[in-house]
Amino acid sequence: MRLSVITSNPGKVREYERCFEELGVEMVHVKMPYDEVQSSELEEVVRKGMDELKKKKGMSDFIIDDSGLFIGQLGGFPGVWSAYVQKTIGNGGILKLMDGISDRSAVFKCCIGCNLMGKDIIVTGTCGGVILEKGRGTEGFGYDPIFSHDGVRSFAEIPLDEKNLVSHRGIAVGLLKEEIVKCQASEDKP
Ligand code: ITT
């Protein structure tokens, strides 16, 4: 089985490749821009993105992923604006906004839209943690240096396999795999 991973972010592709290795699914990185509508819900962004890719671009058998970091004391910011915030003020800007704030809890969310064998599957995974006082580590991408799921090590300080076990994307992929297995089973029925 082959799935196109439609994203501009090679970090996501690395994570999907590792997650799907055991199912023998081949992941093909496709850089195809699509409209990410302004919405307060990751799921809505994904649903509309999938519609555009299927109807206007003729795509099938693909994955898209909309993720965000939601910081409690910042009213959920950067949330659905995470990509723009990462490109503009970056991790340093987030740390400045968090200066003097003691409750540093945050949630990473990942919504995956998968079109497979003519069916659409949408799943969401979350991972709670904290924003660290300083960025640490060199693994991963994006907000990984400033986010810690265990309050000790940042996502950029743990190996990819460990991140995939606990992360928002890893959890979402687990749910997706369950749906894919169901899909395969119904296709196999005589
Ligand atoms: P595509 O939309 O092209 O897939 P993107 O990087 O713009 O790529 P998102 O909008 O989903 O992806 O991501 C929002 C931001 O959150 C972006 O800056 C990502 O780098 C960051 N991000 C997403 N998942 C992350 C993760 O697992 N660890 C750290 N940062 C992450």
mmCIF file of C-alpha atoms and ligand atoms in Angstrom:
data_model
loop_
_atom_site.group_PDB
_atom_site.id
_atom_site.type_symbol
_atom_site.label_atom_id
_atom_site.label_comp_id
_atom_site.label_asym_id
_atom_site.label_seq_id
_atom_site.Cartn_x
_atom_site.Cartn_y
_atom_site.Cartn_z
ATOM 1 C CA MET A 1 0.000 0.000 0.000
ATOM 2 C CA ARG A 2 1.176 3.525 -0.849
ATOM 3 C CA LEU A 3 0.065 6.779 0.764
ATOM 4 C CA SER A 4 1.054 10.285 -0.327
ATOM 5 C CA VAL A 5 1.919 12.548 2.600
ATOM 6 C CA ILE A 6 0.895 15.994 1.368
ATOM 7 C CA THR A 7 2.840 18.529 3.417
ATOM 8 C CA SER A 8 5.491 21.221 3.202
ATOM 9 C CA ASN A 9 7.060 19.871 6.401
ATOM 10 C CA PRO A 10 9.755 17.159 6.025
ATOM 11 C CA GLY A 11 9.731 16.631 9.818
ATOM 12 C CA LYS A 12 6.192 15.281 9.595
ATOM 13 C CA VAL A 13 7.180 12.953 6.736
ATOM 14 C CA ARG A 14 10.009 11.422 8.818
ATOM 15 C CA GLU A 15 7.537 10.713 11.620
ATOM 16 C CA TYR A 16 4.952 9.135 9.291
ATOM 17 C CA GLU A 17 7.588 6.952 7.597
ATOM 18 C CA ARG A 18 8.691 5.568 10.960
ATOM 19 C CA CYS A 19 5.112 5.077 12.230
ATOM 20 C CA PHE A 20 3.972 3.181 9.132
ATOM 21 C CA GLU A 21 7.109 1.027 8.667
ATOM 22 C CA GLU A 22 5.610 -1.930 10.550
ATOM 23 C CA LEU A 23 2.416 -1.916 8.450
ATOM 24 C CA GLY A 24 4.526 -2.009 5.280
ATOM 25 C CA VAL A 25 2.868 1.170 4.001
ATOM 26 C CA GLU A 26 5.088 3.161 1.626
ATOM 27 C CA MET A 27 4.924 6.912 2.324
ATOM 28 C CA VAL A 28 5.554 9.247 -0.616
ATOM 29 C CA HIS A 29 6.282 12.896 0.176
ATOM 30 C CA VAL A 30 4.178 15.209 -2.031
ATOM 31 C CA LYS A 31 4.606 18.980 -1.788
ATOM 32 C CA MET A 32 1.261 20.175 -3.118
ATOM 33 C CA PRO A 33 -0.100 23.413 -1.682
ATOM 34 C CA TYR A 34 -3.766 23.472 -0.684
ATOM 35 C CA ASP A 35 -5.908 26.087 1.035
ATOM 36 C CA GLU A 36 -5.795 25.946 4.810
ATOM 37 C CA VAL A 37 -9.041 27.753 5.704
ATOM 38 C CA GLN A 38 -9.123 30.087 8.713
ATOM 39 C CA SER A 39 -10.988 28.138 11.369
ATOM 40 C CA SER A 40 -10.796 27.639 15.111
ATOM 41 C CA GLU A 41 -10.960 23.863 14.556
ATOM 42 C CA LEU A 42 -8.107 21.758 13.176
ATOM 43 C CA GLU A 43 -10.692 19.204 11.968
ATOM 44 C CA GLU A 44 -12.423 21.772 9.773
ATOM 45 C CA VAL A 45 -9.105 22.800 8.189
ATOM 46 C CA VAL A 46 -8.412 19.135 7.424
ATOM 47 C CA ARG A 47 -11.894 18.372 6.081
ATOM 48 C CA LYS A 48 -11.820 21.348 3.686
ATOM 49 C CA GLY A 49 -8.245 20.575 2.648
ATOM 50 C CA MET A 50 -9.203 16.990 1.809
ATOM 51 C CA ASP A 51 -12.181 18.157 -0.269
ATOM 52 C CA GLU A 52 -9.988 20.501 -2.284
ATOM 53 C CA LEU A 53 -7.310 17.863 -2.866
ATOM 54 C CA LYS A 54 -9.867 15.287 -4.039
ATOM 55 C CA LYS A 55 -12.194 17.490 -6.071
ATOM 56 C CA LYS A 56 -9.878 20.138 -7.542
ATOM 57 C CA LYS A 57 -6.572 18.269 -7.640
ATOM 58 C CA GLY A 58 -7.809 14.728 -8.280
ATOM 59 C CA MET A 59 -5.811 13.257 -5.411
ATOM 60 C CA SER A 60 -6.565 9.922 -3.749
ATOM 61 C CA ASP A 61 -4.841 7.727 -1.172
ATOM 62 C CA PHE A 62 -3.186 10.513 0.803
ATOM 63 C CA ILE A 63 -2.626 11.905 4.267
ATOM 64 C CA ILE A 64 -2.760 15.537 5.374
ATOM 65 C CA ASP A 65 -2.031 16.764 8.869
ATOM 66 C CA ASP A 66 -2.965 19.972 10.636
ATOM 67 C CA SER A 67 -1.341 20.414 14.010
ATOM 68 C CA GLY A 68 -1.123 23.098 16.661
ATOM 69 C CA LEU A 69 0.234 23.951 20.091
ATOM 70 C CA PHE A 70 -2.420 25.238 22.502
ATOM 71 C CA ILE A 71 -1.045 27.058 25.566
ATOM 72 C CA GLY A 72 -3.543 27.344 28.435
ATOM 73 C CA GLN A 73 -2.413 30.648 29.943
ATOM 74 C CA LEU A 74 -2.283 32.249 26.471
ATOM 75 C CA GLY A 75 -5.946 31.401 25.821
ATOM 76 C CA GLY A 76 -5.015 28.526 23.510
ATOM 77 C CA PHE A 77 -2.565 30.625 21.445
ATOM 78 C CA PRO A 78 -0.864 29.897 19.023
ATOM 79 C CA GLY A 79 -3.376 27.061 18.331
ATOM 80 C CA VAL A 80 -4.618 27.138 14.767
ATOM 81 C CA TRP A 81 -2.094 29.917 14.012
ATOM 82 C CA SER A 82 0.872 27.757 15.065
ATOM 83 C CA ALA A 83 2.490 27.652 11.616
ATOM 84 C CA TYR A 84 2.353 31.448 11.197
ATOM 85 C CA VAL A 85 3.601 32.074 14.737
ATOM 86 C CA GLN A 86 6.469 29.608 14.296
ATOM 87 C CA LYS A 87 7.519 31.413 11.090
ATOM 88 C CA THR A 88 7.247 34.899 12.613
ATOM 89 C CA ILE A 89 8.096 35.135 16.328
ATOM 90 C CA GLY A 90 9.285 31.506 16.624
ATOM 91 C CA ASN A 91 10.088 29.646 19.830
ATOM 92 C CA GLY A 92 11.912 32.679 21.236
ATOM 93 C CA GLY A 93 8.769 34.790 20.870
ATOM 94 C CA ILE A 94 6.632 32.174 22.645
ATOM 95 C CA LEU A 95 9.157 32.009 25.509
ATOM 96 C CA LYS A 96 8.976 35.822 25.826
ATOM 97 C CA LEU A 97 5.167 35.700 25.983
ATOM 98 C CA MET A 98 5.450 33.063 28.726
ATOM 99 C CA ASP A 99 7.917 35.119 30.785
ATOM 100 C CA GLY A 100 6.791 35.209 34.433
ATOM 101 C CA ILE A 101 3.907 32.766 33.880
ATOM 102 C CA SER A 102 4.120 29.842 36.304
ATOM 103 C CA ASP A 103 1.335 27.654 34.892
ATOM 104 C CA ARG A 104 3.071 26.532 31.700
ATOM 105 C CA SER A 105 0.697 23.758 30.692
ATOM 106 C CA ALA A 106 0.054 23.244 27.002
ATOM 107 C CA VAL A 107 -1.486 20.686 24.667
ATOM 108 C CA PHE A 108 -0.238 19.641 21.263
ATOM 109 C CA LYS A 109 -2.974 18.485 18.875
ATOM 110 C CA CYS A 110 -2.662 16.697 15.565
ATOM 111 C CA CYS A 111 -5.566 16.124 13.222
ATOM 112 C CA ILE A 112 -4.901 13.671 10.395
ATOM 113 C CA GLY A 113 -7.094 13.379 7.330
ATOM 114 C CA CYS A 114 -6.540 10.179 5.371
ATOM 115 C CA ASN A 115 -8.167 9.302 2.079
ATOM 116 C CA LEU A 116 -7.841 5.584 1.489
ATOM 117 C CA MET A 117 -9.610 3.263 -0.935
ATOM 118 C CA GLY A 118 -12.262 5.927 -1.566
ATOM 119 C CA LYS A 119 -12.962 6.514 2.130
ATOM 120 C CA ASP A 120 -12.122 9.516 4.302
ATOM 121 C CA ILE A 121 -10.830 8.917 7.820
ATOM 122 C CA ILE A 122 -10.263 11.846 10.205
ATOM 123 C CA VAL A 123 -8.618 11.282 13.587
ATOM 124 C CA THR A 124 -7.192 13.594 16.246
ATOM 125 C CA GLY A 125 -4.476 12.915 18.801
ATOM 126 C CA THR A 126 -3.488 15.089 21.743
ATOM 127 C CA CYS A 127 -0.474 15.227 24.029
ATOM 128 C CA GLY A 128 -0.412 17.270 27.214
ATOM 129 C CA GLY A 129 2.767 18.788 28.632
ATOM 130 C CA VAL A 130 4.477 22.033 29.528
ATOM 131 C CA ILE A 131 6.358 24.863 27.865
ATOM 132 C CA LEU A 132 9.935 24.764 29.143
ATOM 133 C CA GLU A 133 11.746 27.870 30.426
ATOM 134 C CA LYS A 134 14.358 27.552 27.653
ATOM 135 C CA GLY A 135 14.547 25.727 24.323
ATOM 136 C CA ARG A 136 16.582 22.502 24.483
ATOM 137 C CA GLY A 137 17.709 19.749 22.099
ATOM 138 C CA THR A 138 18.359 19.332 18.423
ATOM 139 C CA GLU A 139 15.972 16.536 17.334
ATOM 140 C CA GLY A 140 12.569 17.063 15.742
ATOM 141 C CA PHE A 141 11.248 20.335 14.367
ATOM 142 C CA GLY A 142 9.055 23.349 15.073
ATOM 143 C CA TYR A 143 8.051 23.703 18.722
ATOM 144 C CA ASP A 144 9.842 20.508 19.836
ATOM 145 C CA PRO A 145 12.679 22.316 21.715
ATOM 146 C CA ILE A 146 10.257 24.201 23.998
ATOM 147 C CA PHE A 147 7.633 21.469 24.619
ATOM 148 C CA SER A 148 8.011 18.675 27.155
ATOM 149 C CA HIS A 149 5.482 15.866 27.672
ATOM 150 C CA ASP A 150 7.077 14.695 30.938
ATOM 151 C CA GLY A 151 8.186 18.073 32.289
ATOM 152 C CA VAL A 152 11.829 16.945 32.105
ATOM 153 C CA ARG A 153 13.000 16.415 28.524
ATOM 154 C CA SER A 154 11.895 18.417 25.521
ATOM 155 C CA PHE A 155 10.561 16.630 22.417
ATOM 156 C CA ALA A 156 13.822 17.737 20.760
ATOM 157 C CA GLU A 157 15.803 15.763 23.355
ATOM 158 C CA ILE A 158 14.124 12.384 22.880
ATOM 159 C CA PRO A 159 14.598 9.890 20.024
ATOM 160 C CA LEU A 160 11.994 9.842 17.254
ATOM 161 C CA ASP A 161 10.660 6.414 18.315
ATOM 162 C CA GLU A 162 9.991 7.732 21.814
ATOM 163 C CA LYS A 163 8.309 10.877 20.505
ATOM 164 C CA ASN A 164 6.073 8.729 18.293
ATOM 165 C CA LEU A 165 4.982 6.648 21.292
ATOM 166 C CA VAL A 166 3.645 9.628 23.239
ATOM 167 C CA SER A 167 3.143 12.515 20.839
ATOM 168 C CA HIS A 168 -0.072 13.999 19.442
ATOM 169 C CA ARG A 169 0.908 12.653 15.996
ATOM 170 C CA GLY A 170 1.829 9.211 17.359
ATOM 171 C CA ILE A 171 -1.534 8.971 19.159
ATOM 172 C CA ALA A 172 -3.411 10.105 16.037
ATOM 173 C CA VAL A 173 -1.501 7.567 13.913
ATOM 174 C CA GLY A 174 -2.491 4.808 16.376
ATOM 175 C CA LEU A 175 -6.159 5.691 15.853
ATOM 176 C CA LEU A 176 -5.650 5.883 12.098
ATOM 177 C CA LYS A 177 -3.997 2.445 11.981
ATOM 178 C CA GLU A 178 -7.040 0.927 13.731
ATOM 179 C CA GLU A 179 -9.281 2.457 11.053
ATOM 180 C CA ILE A 180 -6.983 1.310 8.224
ATOM 181 C CA VAL A 181 -7.024 -2.266 9.524
ATOM 182 C CA LYS A 182 -10.874 -2.157 9.631
ATOM 183 C CA CYS A 183 -10.894 -0.763 6.086
ATOM 184 C CA GLN A 184 -8.573 -3.556 4.854
ATOM 185 C CA ALA A 185 -10.698 -6.202 6.583
ATOM 186 C CA SER A 186 -13.910 -4.964 4.920
ATOM 187 C CA GLU A 187 -12.163 -4.931 1.504
ATOM 188 C CA ASP A 188 -10.992 -8.524 2.031
ATOM 189 C CA LYS A 189 -14.516 -9.833 2.728
ATOM 190 C CA PRO A 190 -15.842 -11.924 -0.197
HETATM 191 P P1 ITT B 1 1.843 21.564 6.384
HETATM 192 O O1 ITT B 1 0.611 22.368 6.788
HETATM 193 O O2 ITT B 1 2.359 21.878 5.014
HETATM 194 O O3 ITT B 1 1.645 20.084 6.617
HETATM 195 P P2 ITT B 1 3.130 22.980 8.575
HETATM 196 O O4 ITT B 1 4.504 22.881 9.176
HETATM 197 O O5 ITT B 1 2.647 24.340 8.157
HETATM 198 O O6 ITT B 1 3.062 21.944 7.363
HETATM 199 P P3 ITT B 1 0.985 22.708 10.567
HETATM 200 O O7 ITT B 1 0.220 23.884 10.089
HETATM 201 O O8 ITT B 1 0.252 21.459 10.858
HETATM 202 O O9 ITT B 1 2.122 22.286 9.551
HETATM 203 O O10 ITT B 1 1.867 22.999 11.837
HETATM 204 C C1 ITT B 1 1.706 24.087 12.662
HETATM 205 C C2 ITT B 1 3.025 24.406 13.297
HETATM 206 O O11 ITT B 1 3.241 23.504 14.375
HETATM 207 C C3 ITT B 1 4.237 24.322 12.372
HETATM 208 O O12 ITT B 1 5.113 25.411 12.663
HETATM 209 C C4 ITT B 1 4.890 23.002 12.750
HETATM 210 O O13 ITT B 1 6.294 23.040 12.587
HETATM 211 C C5 ITT B 1 4.508 22.898 14.212
HETATM 212 N N1 ITT B 1 4.374 21.491 14.593
HETATM 213 C C6 ITT B 1 3.472 20.600 14.082
HETATM 214 N N2 ITT B 1 3.702 19.382 14.614
HETATM 215 C C7 ITT B 1 4.753 19.528 15.454
HETATM 216 C C8 ITT B 1 5.483 18.624 16.247
HETATM 217 O O14 ITT B 1 5.200 17.335 16.282
HETATM 218 N N3 ITT B 1 6.513 19.103 16.958
HETATM 219 C C9 ITT B 1 6.823 20.416 16.924
HETATM 220 N N4 ITT B 1 6.214 21.326 16.182
HETATM 221 C C10 ITT B 1 5.182 20.875 15.451
#
